[in-house]
Structure formats: C-alpha cells, structure tokens
Amino acid sequence: MSTTPLAATRRATITDVAREAGTGKTSISRYLNGEMSVLSPELRARIEAAIERLDYQPNQMARGLKRGRNRLIGMLLADLTNPYSIEVLQGVEAACQALGLMPLICHAANEVEMERRYLQLLTTYRVEGVIVNALGVREETLRPVGGGGIPAVLVDRSVEGLVADMVGLDNRAAAELGTRHLLEHGFDDIWFVVQPFEQVSSRQLREAAFREVMRGVAGKDEGGQGGARGHTLVLNLADPEAVEHALAELDRAIDAAGRSDGAVANAIDNAIDNVSSSSVGKPARIALFAANAPVALCLALHLKARYGADWQARVALLSIDDPEWAELTGVTTIRQPTYEIGYRAVEFLHERIEGVQTTARDCLLPGELIVRASTSR
Amino acid sequence: MSTTPLAATRRATITDVAREAGTGKTSISRYLNGEMSVLSPELRARIEAAIERLDYQPNQMARGLKRGRNRLIGMLLADLTNPYSIEVLQGVEAACQALGLMPLICHAANEVEMERRYLQLLTTYRVEGVIVNALGVREETLRPVGGGGIPAVLVDRSVEGLVADMVGLDNRAAAELGTRHLLEHGFDDIWFVVQPFEQVSSRQLREAAFREVMRGVAGKDEGGQGGARGHTLVLNLADPEAVEHALAELDRAIDAAGRSDGAVANAIDNAIDNVSSSSVGKPARIALFAANAPVALCLALHLKARYGADWQARVALLSIDDPEWAELTGVTTIRQPTYEIGYRAVEFLHERIEGVQTTARDCLLPGELIVRASTSR
DNA sequence: CTGTTAGCGCATTCAC
DNA sequence: GTGAATGCGCTAACAG
C-alpha cells in the first residue's frame, strides 16, 4: 500500500504546506509560480517535499480571485448534435491546451432562453472571454459580452454593431461553389433547403449566394445550364409539423420531375424531348442543396423512407458540412475547415484577453467541395 | 439608447452594491441568498434597485471560495466523436440544470495522458465531483477521485477496488441480445469486432458475453443455428496499420463465405446443399457484430469501399450504439439508453456530494434492439 | 533570498 | 432587522 496522504478529508492549503516546509506562504507561492531563481535550492527542496507529502494542489479559484484572471473561457454551443460543433470544439480544445486556457463548454440545445442563461452563468463565473456559436446572436442578448463587456468571438455568425471578432466559413463562396457544381452537372431544378434564418447570418448568406447564382443563370437559355430554376425551402427542424409540410412540397416537386421516366434517364430524355429549355414538358433533373448537416440528414432520412434505399437515383443531394455518413451514402458535400475555425477563434480571443485592442476582425475560411456519387453519376 | 451601466470596465462587487444601496454588505448577501424574510421591504427595494443599476452579478468564484462549494462538477469524456458520448452528455446537462450544477466538460480525445491531466485540472478547480467516461480507468489514475478523494461516478466502465458508483448499459444482456438475434436469423459465421480492451470493462463484458453465447451453440448440430462459428476481431482504430491488417482478415472470411453464390441466396443453398451443418462446404452466412459505433462506422466504410454500395448484400452488420447513420443505411443496432445514463450519473453524483454515504452502487440499464434491413432480409 | 502584511469578493458568526 | 468583523486560499507589494 503506497503512502496515502492523510488529508483524505480536507485538501491541503498553502498554509499547510508552509508549515510543513517550515517557511512562509510567500515562498510556496513563489515556488508555484515558477520563480525558482529567487529560492535557495535548499528551501526549494523542502517545499517540493512538503508538497509531495501533502499531495498539495493549489486552488485555482482562490488564485483566480486574487489575480483577477482564472484562465477560464466560455464556449457557447447552440447544438452539439451538429457534427460541425464538435469538430470546431476539437480545434478549440487544442488551442486552449496550447495557450493554457480551460474551456467551459455550454450546450444550449437550440434554445435561445438557455443561451441567455448560460451567457449569464459564464459572466458569473468571471470567464475571461467567450466563444459564441448560438442562435440568438443579436445585440441585446449579447449585451454582456463584446464591446464594453468581456471579450468575445463569434463563430459562424456575425452581428452588426457588436465589437467582436468573428471566424467561420466563407459562406458566399461555399454556396456559390455548391450551386455551380450542381449546375455544371446538369441539374436544372435546385432546391436550397435551410433552417429558419432567425438571427443566423450564415444561413442568410448561404441562401442569398445561392439565389444570386441562380438568378444569374435564369436568363440564359443556351448552354448546359440554361433555364435552371432555383427554390428556397425553409425546414424548421424543431417543428415536426412544419417539417412534414415542407417535405410534402418537396415530394411534389420530385414526383413531378420524375414523371416521364425517372431522373436517371434524363440525358436520354433530353435528347429525345429536345424542346426549348422552358421547364415545362421536360423532366427536370432535380437536386437538393442542404444548408447544413442536420438539414441534410433530415432530407436523406425522409427520401429513404419514401423512395427506398435507391433514393439517390431520383434526387441528388449536396450538403454544406461533411458528416460521417456522407462518405457512407455517397452524398456530395462541402467540408468546412472546422478544426481551424475553432483554433483561430481561441487565438483571436486570446489576443483580446491579452489586451491587443484592435477593431473587430472577420476571418473567412474556404470550404472544400467533396464530390461523391450523389451528384456525379 | 437604454441605460448602459457605467461599470463597463470593472464589474461591480458586493461592496459597490452596498454603498449604492446605502447599507452593509451583509444585507446584500442575504438578499442574494434569498433570505427575504429577514429584510424590510424597504431595504429590499433599495437593494434591488442598486443591483439593477450596477448590473451586479455575484462572483461565483468568491462564493465558492467562501462556501467551500462551487456547484461545479467535472465530466471527463474519452471521445466526443462517439455519438454515445454526446447523447450521454445531454442527459448530464439536463440533470445538472435540474440540480443547479454546472458541468465542466473535458474531452480527452482518446489519450490517457490527457485524461490524467484533466483529472488533475478538475481537482485543482475544486469541482465537487466527477463523472468519468475514460479509457485509463484504473486504480492508479483515479487515485485523486473516488474513495477518499472527491466523489465520482463511472459511466460505462467499472474498476475494482474503487469506491465509486457506476451506471451504464447492461453489457452482458445487450451482447447476448445481439448475438441471439444474429443466430436466429440464420447467420452462422459471426465476427465480433471490438477496440482493444485496455481498461475498458464494457468492451470486455460485451466480448465475453458474445463468446459465451457462441460457445453455447457451437455443439448443437440440429436446429437452425447449429455449428455456428464465432470469432473476435480486435480493431485498433488509433492505428491505421493495425486496422488494415484486421480488415484484411475480415475480407478473407467474407470472400470465403461468398464463394459459391453470395450470401443472399443462402436459404436456397441450405435447401439444396443439405449436408450436415459442419461449416465446411457450405457457404456461411456471415455477420459482423460491432461493439460500438466507431467500430461499426469503420467497418461500414471499408465494406462500402470494397464491395460497393450494395455491400450489405454480402455481409450483415449489427452494432451496439445507434448512430444517426444507422437508419439511413439500414443497419441493425442496439440502442443504449444514453440520455438516462447521463441523467442517472448526475443524480448518483449529487447524492454523494450531498453526503449520502452508501456503498458503491451499479446501475445497469437495458439496451433496445432495433432491427433493420441489414439483418432481416 | 525570505517573511509579513494586506486584500481579491463574498458568507457568516456575532453583536447592536 | 441590520451591520461590523473575520477569514476562505491565494498573490503581491513591501520590508528585512
């Protein structure tokens, strides 16, 4: 049996160690803070021994109280269910590790009220900064942070009039990338499916970019992508009834597109039914563009239930985010540089905490298109 | 413009509030702790106003220091990448919410060294308890917790000689359930695939239960499940080379099984080739039993890459854990009561924190078999 | 090089 | 009912 420290009941304090080492608290404190040069080797050894003997561990809370900094930062996540979140988190953790910070992770489970509560809780714990990836990102809820409050950096969202850094995907570029990919592969009936916009700027940006590209090709009648139509479908995942309605609308479109022979035979159809590219009378090649992984999953599950395992023969699916099941099902995706997003967010925050006072910065990282069978057969 | 508090630079303290309200700190403290009955309505109103005006929020750290309890608990997770973890986490969060606790989430990313560091960090922050779901769950690493140290509850793992509660899946029953299911559906060549056992008791238990069931049927020659063979394959996901080797072994078995006509036609094969059920000369119906979701994903990805989208016609896959892609790909699973596991873990911990001193308890919850196309066609 | 002193923000006796 | 005093565990001047 190894030497179990006596202090099984109460943790040793700095005072205990000082007494045990036969010295004052200051020296212990110095030892703890690495000010070795000012300690005689002899004293140092005694302290070391005492700490060992008492199994002493300094109380971070007390340190924080005194120093005014506790090395804690808050990480507010809207939805841990979204693989995006946990990937970003990994970057955050790595950066924290490197910078000696400790992330306090708060999961708001898509509830704005919870976000508010957690934000308050974080300030109450006097975190030195917060990384926010939430829904209710608006000036009022974020009052306590940014600007005059504690340093903050926004992930995947931006809000006007708030002094805070922001890091995330280059949403415009990503949405354009995806839309162009679909157009180039001959899809001419494209549905952009997105959760309710609320205050989430990334959703708005992605949809806007999609719409803009589609508007650009709407006029052109020649070329492979003439007359393509774009639609936006809002899918409120939190409301089953709304989901059902939205999916029903989608089903009608898919059924209509597949009327003549099914989408797989479209190339042939085009050759035969070679009328003008007006969308009437010609079976459209239909594609779904999911604004993120949760939406994509919802769509895929529905389509599989409705059209069977071979659903991808009828509809193409492209998604922003690259969940683990994408490779498995052959769904084309746009992968976000999630790890880097998290890492950079912490770096930004750290700079602000250390007092590097700059104006609010935006860091837009590019997405990577990963073409899979879904859109390329 | 609403009244922005002046204290943009320094947070207000209890002293500020006392001065602002023209009273002593004690009354403020009483107000904060809800001892309303001891405050004159008049003073109470003044305090309320002062707090409002200064946007005062009590410092939890200081409170914790004084009270000796900070309402923080640690949640140590081996692998956030595993959907199991984040589902458990949701239960944990809900329970914490209900009990007024704040979980400090630590992600060890499958590194034992990190687990050690985080455990130390947690004690350093004087958390009131820890919930541990880690790899290196052994007596020595857990020295600081359990027994004489801070209260602890283990999730999905148990370790001898440690005074701590444990809550998790009934691994024996779950593995038996899955194995029996496969046998009943005529699979007679079953591979149990699991990560290296290390200190993880659940892996050991699952494999042991599987092996026991297989041993039970190995002798019987009659009945639909006579002569079925069971194998255990260890898949070290952390080592790509090891994975490759293991998968190659699996491939050989699958190729051998599918030699005559492919697994789908097995019922017919059985009727024609009606020799004794000795496993030679008869194409076996092969099934993979994944010990958890990460393993299942690895297998599925490999099989898809090797045998194409239709891989499930050749091999059946059953997995403990029910990841989001299971429904999408039609893989049979055994779902764990993850949410409840998390919730119960916090409840147990809370009781211990509150001093309910009992002997170590084990809480085994049942898994639910979800039959999908993979094993039932 | 080392020890003494004085708080950090708050809760808790204990008097008034 | 209310407030002044004391100390939680630690750090940061200050002295020696």
Short mmCIF file of N, CA, C and O in Angstrom, two decimals, chain A residues 260-374:
data_model
loop_
_atom_site.label_atom_id
_atom_site.label_comp_id
_atom_site.label_asym_id
_atom_site.label_seq_id
_atom_site.Cartn_x
_atom_site.Cartn_y
_atom_site.Cartn_z
N SER A 260 -41.89 11.41 -66.24
CA SER A 260 -41.76 10.68 -67.51
C SER A 260 -41.03 9.35 -67.36
O SER A 260 -41.52 8.31 -67.73
N ASP A 261 -39.85 9.40 -66.79
CA ASP A 261 -39.10 8.16 -66.78
C ASP A 261 -38.18 8.00 -65.57
O ASP A 261 -37.50 7.00 -65.44
N GLY A 262 -38.14 8.97 -64.77
CA GLY A 262 -37.19 8.91 -63.66
C GLY A 262 -35.96 9.70 -64.03
O GLY A 262 -35.57 9.80 -65.19
N ALA A 263 -35.38 10.24 -63.02
CA ALA A 263 -34.29 11.20 -63.25
C ALA A 263 -33.05 10.57 -63.86
O ALA A 263 -32.30 11.20 -64.58
N VAL A 264 -32.85 9.30 -63.59
CA VAL A 264 -31.63 8.66 -64.07
C VAL A 264 -31.50 8.71 -65.59
O VAL A 264 -30.41 8.77 -66.13
N ALA A 265 -32.65 8.70 -66.24
CA ALA A 265 -32.62 8.62 -67.71
C ALA A 265 -32.66 9.99 -68.35
O ALA A 265 -32.96 10.14 -69.54
N ASN A 266 -32.31 10.97 -67.60
CA ASN A 266 -32.50 12.34 -68.08
C ASN A 266 -31.69 12.70 -69.31
O ASN A 266 -32.14 13.43 -70.17
N ALA A 267 -30.51 12.18 -69.37
CA ALA A 267 -29.69 12.51 -70.53
C ALA A 267 -30.41 12.07 -71.80
O ALA A 267 -30.51 12.80 -72.78
N ILE A 268 -30.94 10.90 -71.75
CA ILE A 268 -31.69 10.37 -72.89
C ILE A 268 -32.92 11.22 -73.16
O ILE A 268 -33.18 11.64 -74.27
N ASP A 269 -33.64 11.48 -72.09
CA ASP A 269 -34.83 12.33 -72.22
C ASP A 269 -34.51 13.61 -72.95
O ASP A 269 -35.24 14.06 -73.82
N ASN A 270 -33.42 14.18 -72.54
CA ASN A 270 -33.05 15.45 -73.14
C ASN A 270 -32.86 15.31 -74.64
O ASN A 270 -33.25 16.17 -75.41
N ALA A 271 -32.27 14.22 -75.05
CA ALA A 271 -32.02 14.01 -76.47
C ALA A 271 -33.34 13.85 -77.22
O ALA A 271 -33.54 14.42 -78.29
N ILE A 272 -34.21 13.10 -76.65
CA ILE A 272 -35.48 12.85 -77.32
C ILE A 272 -36.37 14.08 -77.30
O ILE A 272 -36.75 14.64 -78.33
N ASP A 273 -36.65 14.48 -76.11
CA ASP A 273 -37.60 15.58 -75.90
C ASP A 273 -36.87 16.90 -76.01
O ASP A 273 -36.80 17.67 -75.06
N ASN A 274 -36.34 17.15 -77.18
CA ASN A 274 -35.44 18.27 -77.30
C ASN A 274 -36.14 19.60 -77.60
O ASN A 274 -35.82 20.28 -78.58
N VAL A 275 -37.09 19.95 -76.78
CA VAL A 275 -37.77 21.23 -76.97
C VAL A 275 -36.92 22.34 -76.38
O VAL A 275 -35.80 22.10 -75.93
N SER A 276 -37.46 23.55 -76.35
CA SER A 276 -36.71 24.64 -75.72
C SER A 276 -36.54 24.31 -74.25
O SER A 276 -37.25 23.47 -73.70
N SER A 277 -35.62 24.99 -73.62
CA SER A 277 -35.33 24.65 -72.23
C SER A 277 -36.36 25.22 -71.25
O SER A 277 -36.10 25.30 -70.08
N SER A 278 -37.50 25.64 -71.76
CA SER A 278 -38.54 26.04 -70.81
C SER A 278 -38.79 24.81 -69.95
O SER A 278 -38.76 23.68 -70.41
N SER A 279 -39.05 25.04 -68.71
CA SER A 279 -39.06 23.92 -67.79
C SER A 279 -40.31 23.04 -67.91
O SER A 279 -40.45 22.08 -67.18
N VAL A 280 -41.20 23.42 -68.79
CA VAL A 280 -42.42 22.62 -68.91
C VAL A 280 -42.20 21.51 -69.95
O VAL A 280 -41.55 21.73 -70.97
N GLY A 281 -42.73 20.37 -69.67
CA GLY A 281 -42.70 19.30 -70.65
C GLY A 281 -41.40 18.52 -70.63
O GLY A 281 -41.32 17.44 -71.21
N LYS A 282 -40.41 19.05 -69.97
CA LYS A 282 -39.14 18.32 -69.90
C LYS A 282 -38.91 17.85 -68.47
O LYS A 282 -39.00 18.65 -67.54
N PRO A 283 -38.62 16.59 -68.26
CA PRO A 283 -38.36 16.14 -66.90
C PRO A 283 -37.09 16.80 -66.38
O PRO A 283 -36.03 16.66 -66.98
N ALA A 284 -37.23 17.51 -65.31
CA ALA A 284 -36.08 18.23 -64.78
C ALA A 284 -35.18 17.28 -64.00
O ALA A 284 -35.61 16.27 -63.48
N ARG A 285 -33.93 17.63 -63.98
CA ARG A 285 -33.01 16.90 -63.09
C ARG A 285 -32.99 17.67 -61.78
O ARG A 285 -32.56 18.82 -61.72
N ILE A 286 -33.45 17.05 -60.77
CA ILE A 286 -33.66 17.76 -59.51
C ILE A 286 -32.54 17.48 -58.51
O ILE A 286 -32.06 16.36 -58.41
N ALA A 287 -32.13 18.52 -57.82
CA ALA A 287 -31.09 18.39 -56.81
C ALA A 287 -31.47 19.17 -55.56
O ALA A 287 -32.12 20.21 -55.64
N LEU A 288 -31.04 18.65 -54.43
CA LEU A 288 -31.28 19.32 -53.15
C LEU A 288 -29.94 19.84 -52.62
O LEU A 288 -28.97 19.11 -52.59
N PHE A 289 -29.97 21.06 -52.18
CA PHE A 289 -28.77 21.67 -51.63
C PHE A 289 -29.06 21.98 -50.16
O PHE A 289 -29.78 22.94 -49.86
N ALA A 290 -28.53 21.17 -49.28
CA ALA A 290 -28.80 21.35 -47.85
C ALA A 290 -27.83 22.37 -47.26
O ALA A 290 -26.63 22.27 -47.48
N ALA A 291 -28.36 23.29 -46.50
CA ALA A 291 -27.53 24.36 -45.95
C ALA A 291 -26.60 23.89 -44.84
O ALA A 291 -25.61 24.54 -44.54
N ASN A 292 -26.95 22.77 -44.23
CA ASN A 292 -26.03 22.18 -43.25
C ASN A 292 -26.37 20.71 -42.99
O ASN A 292 -27.35 20.19 -43.54
N ALA A 293 -25.60 20.08 -42.14
CA ALA A 293 -25.73 18.63 -41.95
C ALA A 293 -27.07 18.19 -41.35
O ALA A 293 -27.67 17.23 -41.82
N PRO A 294 -27.56 18.87 -40.33
CA PRO A 294 -28.84 18.44 -39.78
C PRO A 294 -29.95 18.46 -40.82
O PRO A 294 -30.78 17.54 -40.87
N VAL A 295 -29.95 19.46 -41.66
CA VAL A 295 -30.93 19.53 -42.73
C VAL A 295 -30.74 18.36 -43.69
O VAL A 295 -31.69 17.69 -44.09
N ALA A 296 -29.50 18.12 -44.04
CA ALA A 296 -29.20 17.04 -44.98
C ALA A 296 -29.67 15.69 -44.42
O ALA A 296 -30.24 14.88 -45.14
N LEU A 297 -29.42 15.49 -43.16
CA LEU A 297 -29.83 14.23 -42.54
C LEU A 297 -31.34 14.07 -42.58
O LEU A 297 -31.85 13.01 -42.93
N CYS A 298 -32.02 15.12 -42.24
CA CYS A 298 -33.48 15.09 -42.27
C CYS A 298 -33.97 14.75 -43.66
O CYS A 298 -34.85 13.90 -43.85
N LEU A 299 -33.41 15.37 -44.66
CA LEU A 299 -33.80 15.11 -46.05
C LEU A 299 -33.51 13.67 -46.43
O LEU A 299 -34.37 12.97 -46.99
N ALA A 300 -32.31 13.24 -46.13
CA ALA A 300 -31.92 11.89 -46.52
C ALA A 300 -32.82 10.84 -45.89
O ALA A 300 -33.26 9.90 -46.55
N LEU A 301 -33.12 11.03 -44.62
CA LEU A 301 -33.97 10.07 -43.93
C LEU A 301 -35.36 10.02 -44.57
O LEU A 301 -35.92 8.95 -44.81
N HIS A 302 -35.87 11.19 -44.87
CA HIS A 302 -37.18 11.24 -45.49
C HIS A 302 -37.19 10.58 -46.86
O HIS A 302 -38.06 9.78 -47.19
N LEU A 303 -36.21 10.92 -47.65
CA LEU A 303 -36.16 10.39 -49.01
C LEU A 303 -35.99 8.88 -49.01
O LEU A 303 -36.60 8.18 -49.82
N LYS A 304 -35.20 8.42 -48.07
CA LYS A 304 -35.00 6.98 -48.00
C LYS A 304 -36.32 6.29 -47.63
O LYS A 304 -36.66 5.26 -48.18
N ALA A 305 -37.02 6.90 -46.70
CA ALA A 305 -38.29 6.32 -46.27
C ALA A 305 -39.30 6.32 -47.42
O ALA A 305 -40.11 5.41 -47.57
N ARG A 306 -39.23 7.35 -48.23
CA ARG A 306 -40.25 7.49 -49.26
C ARG A 306 -39.89 6.74 -50.54
O ARG A 306 -40.75 6.12 -51.18
N TYR A 307 -38.64 6.79 -50.92
CA TYR A 307 -38.27 6.21 -52.21
C TYR A 307 -37.42 4.95 -52.09
O TYR A 307 -36.96 4.41 -53.08
N GLY A 308 -37.18 4.53 -50.88
CA GLY A 308 -36.39 3.32 -50.68
C GLY A 308 -34.90 3.57 -50.71
O GLY A 308 -34.45 4.70 -50.88
N ALA A 309 -34.18 2.50 -50.56
CA ALA A 309 -32.73 2.59 -50.45
C ALA A 309 -32.10 3.25 -51.67
O ALA A 309 -31.03 3.85 -51.60
N ASP A 310 -32.81 3.19 -52.79
CA ASP A 310 -32.24 3.70 -54.03
C ASP A 310 -32.64 5.15 -54.31
O ASP A 310 -32.65 5.61 -55.45
N TRP A 311 -32.98 5.87 -53.25
CA TRP A 311 -33.50 7.23 -53.42
C TRP A 311 -32.57 8.15 -54.20
O TRP A 311 -33.02 9.08 -54.88
N GLN A 312 -31.31 7.88 -54.14
CA GLN A 312 -30.38 8.79 -54.79
C GLN A 312 -30.46 8.72 -56.31
O GLN A 312 -29.90 9.58 -57.00
N ALA A 313 -31.14 7.73 -56.82
CA ALA A 313 -31.33 7.66 -58.26
C ALA A 313 -32.33 8.72 -58.71
O ALA A 313 -32.36 9.14 -59.86
N ARG A 314 -33.16 9.17 -57.75
CA ARG A 314 -34.21 10.13 -58.10
C ARG A 314 -33.80 11.57 -57.80
O ARG A 314 -34.20 12.50 -58.51
N VAL A 315 -33.08 11.73 -56.74
CA VAL A 315 -32.71 13.08 -56.31
C VAL A 315 -31.23 13.12 -55.96
O VAL A 315 -30.72 12.19 -55.35
N ALA A 316 -30.62 14.20 -56.32
CA ALA A 316 -29.23 14.39 -55.90
C ALA A 316 -29.23 15.20 -54.62
O ALA A 316 -30.11 16.03 -54.39
N LEU A 317 -28.25 14.96 -53.77
CA LEU A 317 -28.16 15.72 -52.53
C LEU A 317 -26.74 16.25 -52.35
O LEU A 317 -25.76 15.51 -52.50
N LEU A 318 -26.69 17.52 -52.06
CA LEU A 318 -25.41 18.17 -51.79
C LEU A 318 -25.57 18.91 -50.47
O LEU A 318 -26.60 19.53 -50.24
N SER A 319 -24.58 18.82 -49.63
CA SER A 319 -24.72 19.45 -48.32
C SER A 319 -23.48 20.23 -47.91
O SER A 319 -22.35 19.81 -48.17
N ILE A 320 -23.71 21.36 -47.30
CA ILE A 320 -22.62 22.02 -46.61
C ILE A 320 -22.46 21.27 -45.29
O ILE A 320 -23.46 20.86 -44.71
N ASP A 321 -21.23 21.10 -44.85
CA ASP A 321 -20.88 20.21 -43.73
C ASP A 321 -20.60 18.83 -44.30
O ASP A 321 -21.20 18.43 -45.28
N ASP A 322 -19.73 18.13 -43.63
CA ASP A 322 -19.34 16.81 -44.12
C ASP A 322 -19.45 15.78 -43.00
O ASP A 322 -18.44 15.36 -42.44
N PRO A 323 -20.68 15.37 -42.69
CA PRO A 323 -20.89 14.43 -41.59
C PRO A 323 -20.33 13.06 -41.93
O PRO A 323 -20.09 12.75 -43.10
N GLU A 324 -20.16 12.24 -40.92
CA GLU A 324 -19.51 10.95 -41.12
C GLU A 324 -20.29 10.03 -42.05
O GLU A 324 -19.71 9.16 -42.68
N TRP A 325 -21.57 10.25 -42.16
CA TRP A 325 -22.37 9.35 -43.00
C TRP A 325 -22.33 9.75 -44.48
O TRP A 325 -22.85 9.02 -45.33
N ALA A 326 -21.75 10.88 -44.79
CA ALA A 326 -21.72 11.34 -46.18
C ALA A 326 -20.94 10.37 -47.05
O ALA A 326 -21.39 9.97 -48.12
N GLU A 327 -19.79 9.98 -46.59
CA GLU A 327 -18.97 9.05 -47.35
C GLU A 327 -19.70 7.72 -47.51
O GLU A 327 -19.66 7.09 -48.57
N LEU A 328 -20.38 7.34 -46.47
CA LEU A 328 -21.08 6.06 -46.45
C LEU A 328 -22.23 6.01 -47.45
O LEU A 328 -22.53 4.97 -48.03
N THR A 329 -22.87 7.14 -47.63
CA THR A 329 -24.02 7.16 -48.52
C THR A 329 -23.70 7.81 -49.86
O THR A 329 -24.56 7.92 -50.73
N GLY A 330 -22.49 8.27 -50.01
CA GLY A 330 -22.10 8.86 -51.29
C GLY A 330 -22.70 10.23 -51.56
O GLY A 330 -22.94 10.59 -52.71
N VAL A 331 -22.94 10.97 -50.52
CA VAL A 331 -23.50 12.31 -50.69
C VAL A 331 -22.38 13.33 -50.87
O VAL A 331 -21.40 13.33 -50.11
N THR A 332 -22.53 14.17 -51.85
CA THR A 332 -21.55 15.22 -52.09
C THR A 332 -21.64 16.29 -51.01
O THR A 332 -22.74 16.63 -50.57
N THR A 333 -20.51 16.80 -50.59
CA THR A 333 -20.53 17.78 -49.50
C THR A 333 -19.53 18.91 -49.72
O THR A 333 -18.65 18.83 -50.57
N ILE A 334 -19.70 19.94 -48.91
CA ILE A 334 -18.69 20.99 -48.84
C ILE A 334 -18.19 20.99 -47.41
O ILE A 334 -18.91 21.36 -46.48
N ARG A 335 -16.97 20.54 -47.24
CA ARG A 335 -16.42 20.40 -45.90
C ARG A 335 -15.88 21.74 -45.40
O ARG A 335 -15.16 22.44 -46.09
N GLN A 336 -16.24 22.05 -44.19
CA GLN A 336 -15.75 23.29 -43.59
C GLN A 336 -14.43 23.01 -42.87
O GLN A 336 -14.20 21.92 -42.37
N PRO A 337 -13.57 23.99 -42.80
CA PRO A 337 -12.31 23.82 -42.06
C PRO A 337 -12.58 23.98 -40.58
O PRO A 337 -12.09 24.91 -39.94
N THR A 338 -13.34 23.05 -40.04
CA THR A 338 -13.87 23.19 -38.69
C THR A 338 -12.79 23.31 -37.61
O THR A 338 -12.88 24.17 -36.74
N TYR A 339 -11.83 22.44 -37.72
CA TYR A 339 -10.78 22.46 -36.70
C TYR A 339 -10.10 23.82 -36.67
O TYR A 339 -9.92 24.42 -35.60
N GLU A 340 -9.77 24.29 -37.83
CA GLU A 340 -9.09 25.58 -37.89
C GLU A 340 -9.98 26.72 -37.40
O GLU A 340 -9.50 27.66 -36.74
N ILE A 341 -11.24 26.62 -37.70
CA ILE A 341 -12.17 27.64 -37.22
C ILE A 341 -12.11 27.73 -35.69
O ILE A 341 -11.99 28.81 -35.12
N GLY A 342 -12.16 26.57 -35.05
CA GLY A 342 -12.10 26.54 -33.60
C GLY A 342 -10.78 27.09 -33.08
O GLY A 342 -10.73 27.86 -32.13
N TYR A 343 -9.73 26.66 -33.73
CA TYR A 343 -8.40 27.07 -33.28
C TYR A 343 -8.22 28.58 -33.40
O TYR A 343 -7.80 29.26 -32.46
N ARG A 344 -8.61 29.09 -34.54
CA ARG A 344 -8.46 30.53 -34.76
C ARG A 344 -9.33 31.33 -33.80
O ARG A 344 -8.94 32.41 -33.33
N ALA A 345 -10.48 30.82 -33.53
CA ALA A 345 -11.39 31.52 -32.62
C ALA A 345 -10.70 31.74 -31.27
O ALA A 345 -10.74 32.85 -30.71
N VAL A 346 -10.06 30.70 -30.79
CA VAL A 346 -9.39 30.82 -29.49
C VAL A 346 -8.21 31.79 -29.60
O VAL A 346 -7.98 32.60 -28.70
N GLU A 347 -7.49 31.71 -30.68
CA GLU A 347 -6.36 32.61 -30.85
C GLU A 347 -6.82 34.07 -30.83
O GLU A 347 -6.24 34.92 -30.16
N PHE A 348 -7.87 34.34 -31.56
CA PHE A 348 -8.43 35.69 -31.56
C PHE A 348 -8.80 36.11 -30.15
O PHE A 348 -8.47 37.20 -29.69
N LEU A 349 -9.51 35.23 -29.50
CA LEU A 349 -9.98 35.54 -28.15
C LEU A 349 -8.80 35.81 -27.23
O LEU A 349 -8.80 36.77 -26.45
N HIS A 350 -7.81 34.97 -27.35
CA HIS A 350 -6.64 35.11 -26.51
C HIS A 350 -5.98 36.47 -26.70
O HIS A 350 -5.60 37.14 -25.73
N GLU A 351 -5.87 36.88 -27.93
CA GLU A 351 -5.27 38.18 -28.19
C GLU A 351 -6.07 39.29 -27.51
O GLU A 351 -5.51 40.19 -26.90
N ARG A 352 -7.36 39.20 -27.62
CA ARG A 352 -8.20 40.22 -26.98
C ARG A 352 -8.04 40.19 -25.47
O ARG A 352 -7.97 41.23 -24.82
N ILE A 353 -8.01 38.99 -24.93
CA ILE A 353 -7.85 38.87 -23.49
C ILE A 353 -6.53 39.51 -23.05
O ILE A 353 -6.46 40.19 -22.03
N GLU A 354 -5.52 39.29 -23.86
CA GLU A 354 -4.21 39.85 -23.52
C GLU A 354 -4.14 41.34 -23.83
O GLU A 354 -3.09 41.96 -23.73
N GLY A 355 -5.24 41.86 -24.27
CA GLY A 355 -5.31 43.30 -24.40
C GLY A 355 -4.91 43.86 -25.75
O GLY A 355 -4.81 45.07 -25.91
N VAL A 356 -4.70 43.01 -26.72
CA VAL A 356 -4.42 43.51 -28.05
C VAL A 356 -5.70 44.14 -28.60
O VAL A 356 -6.59 43.45 -29.09
N GLN A 357 -5.78 45.40 -28.46
CA GLN A 357 -7.03 46.07 -28.84
C GLN A 357 -7.03 46.46 -30.31
O GLN A 357 -6.35 47.37 -30.75
N THR A 358 -7.76 45.71 -31.06
CA THR A 358 -7.90 46.06 -32.46
C THR A 358 -9.37 46.25 -32.76
O THR A 358 -10.21 46.04 -31.90
N THR A 359 -9.67 46.63 -33.95
CA THR A 359 -11.07 46.70 -34.34
C THR A 359 -11.53 45.27 -34.61
O THR A 359 -10.72 44.37 -34.73
N ALA A 360 -12.82 45.10 -34.72
CA ALA A 360 -13.34 43.75 -34.94
C ALA A 360 -12.83 43.17 -36.25
O ALA A 360 -12.86 43.83 -37.29
N ARG A 361 -12.36 41.96 -36.17
CA ARG A 361 -11.84 41.31 -37.38
C ARG A 361 -12.77 40.19 -37.83
O ARG A 361 -13.41 39.53 -37.01
N ASP A 362 -12.81 39.96 -39.12
CA ASP A 362 -13.55 38.82 -39.64
C ASP A 362 -12.56 37.87 -40.30
O ASP A 362 -11.69 38.30 -41.04
N CYS A 363 -12.69 36.60 -40.01
CA CYS A 363 -11.81 35.61 -40.62
C CYS A 363 -12.66 34.61 -41.38
O CYS A 363 -13.35 33.80 -40.76
N LEU A 364 -12.61 34.69 -42.69
CA LEU A 364 -13.43 33.81 -43.51
C LEU A 364 -12.55 32.72 -44.13
O LEU A 364 -11.64 33.00 -44.90
N LEU A 365 -12.85 31.48 -43.79
CA LEU A 365 -12.07 30.36 -44.29
C LEU A 365 -12.83 29.63 -45.41
O LEU A 365 -14.06 29.52 -45.36
N PRO A 366 -12.11 29.11 -46.39
CA PRO A 366 -12.78 28.49 -47.53
C PRO A 366 -13.25 27.07 -47.24
O PRO A 366 -12.64 26.35 -46.45
N GLY A 367 -14.31 26.65 -47.90
CA GLY A 367 -14.80 25.28 -47.80
C GLY A 367 -14.23 24.45 -48.94
O GLY A 367 -13.74 24.98 -49.92
N GLU A 368 -14.31 23.14 -48.77
CA GLU A 368 -13.76 22.25 -49.79
C GLU A 368 -14.84 21.34 -50.34
O GLU A 368 -15.50 20.61 -49.58
N LEU A 369 -15.02 21.38 -51.63
CA LEU A 369 -16.05 20.55 -52.27
C LEU A 369 -15.56 19.11 -52.36
O LEU A 369 -14.48 18.83 -52.86
N ILE A 370 -16.38 18.20 -51.85
CA ILE A 370 -16.03 16.79 -51.93
C ILE A 370 -17.08 16.09 -52.78
O ILE A 370 -18.20 15.82 -52.32
N VAL A 371 -16.72 15.82 -54.01
CA VAL A 371 -17.68 15.26 -54.95
C VAL A 371 -17.84 13.76 -54.73
O VAL A 371 -16.86 13.03 -54.69
N ARG A 372 -19.07 13.34 -54.57
CA ARG A 372 -19.33 11.91 -54.43
C ARG A 372 -20.40 11.48 -55.42
O ARG A 372 -20.89 12.29 -56.21
N ALA A 373 -20.75 10.23 -55.37
CA ALA A 373 -21.65 9.66 -56.38
C ALA A 373 -22.96 10.44 -56.55
O ALA A 373 -23.48 10.57 -57.65
N SER A 374 -23.45 10.94 -55.46
CA SER A 374 -24.75 11.59 -55.46
C SER A 374 -24.94 12.59 -56.60
O SER A 374 -26.01 12.65 -57.21
#
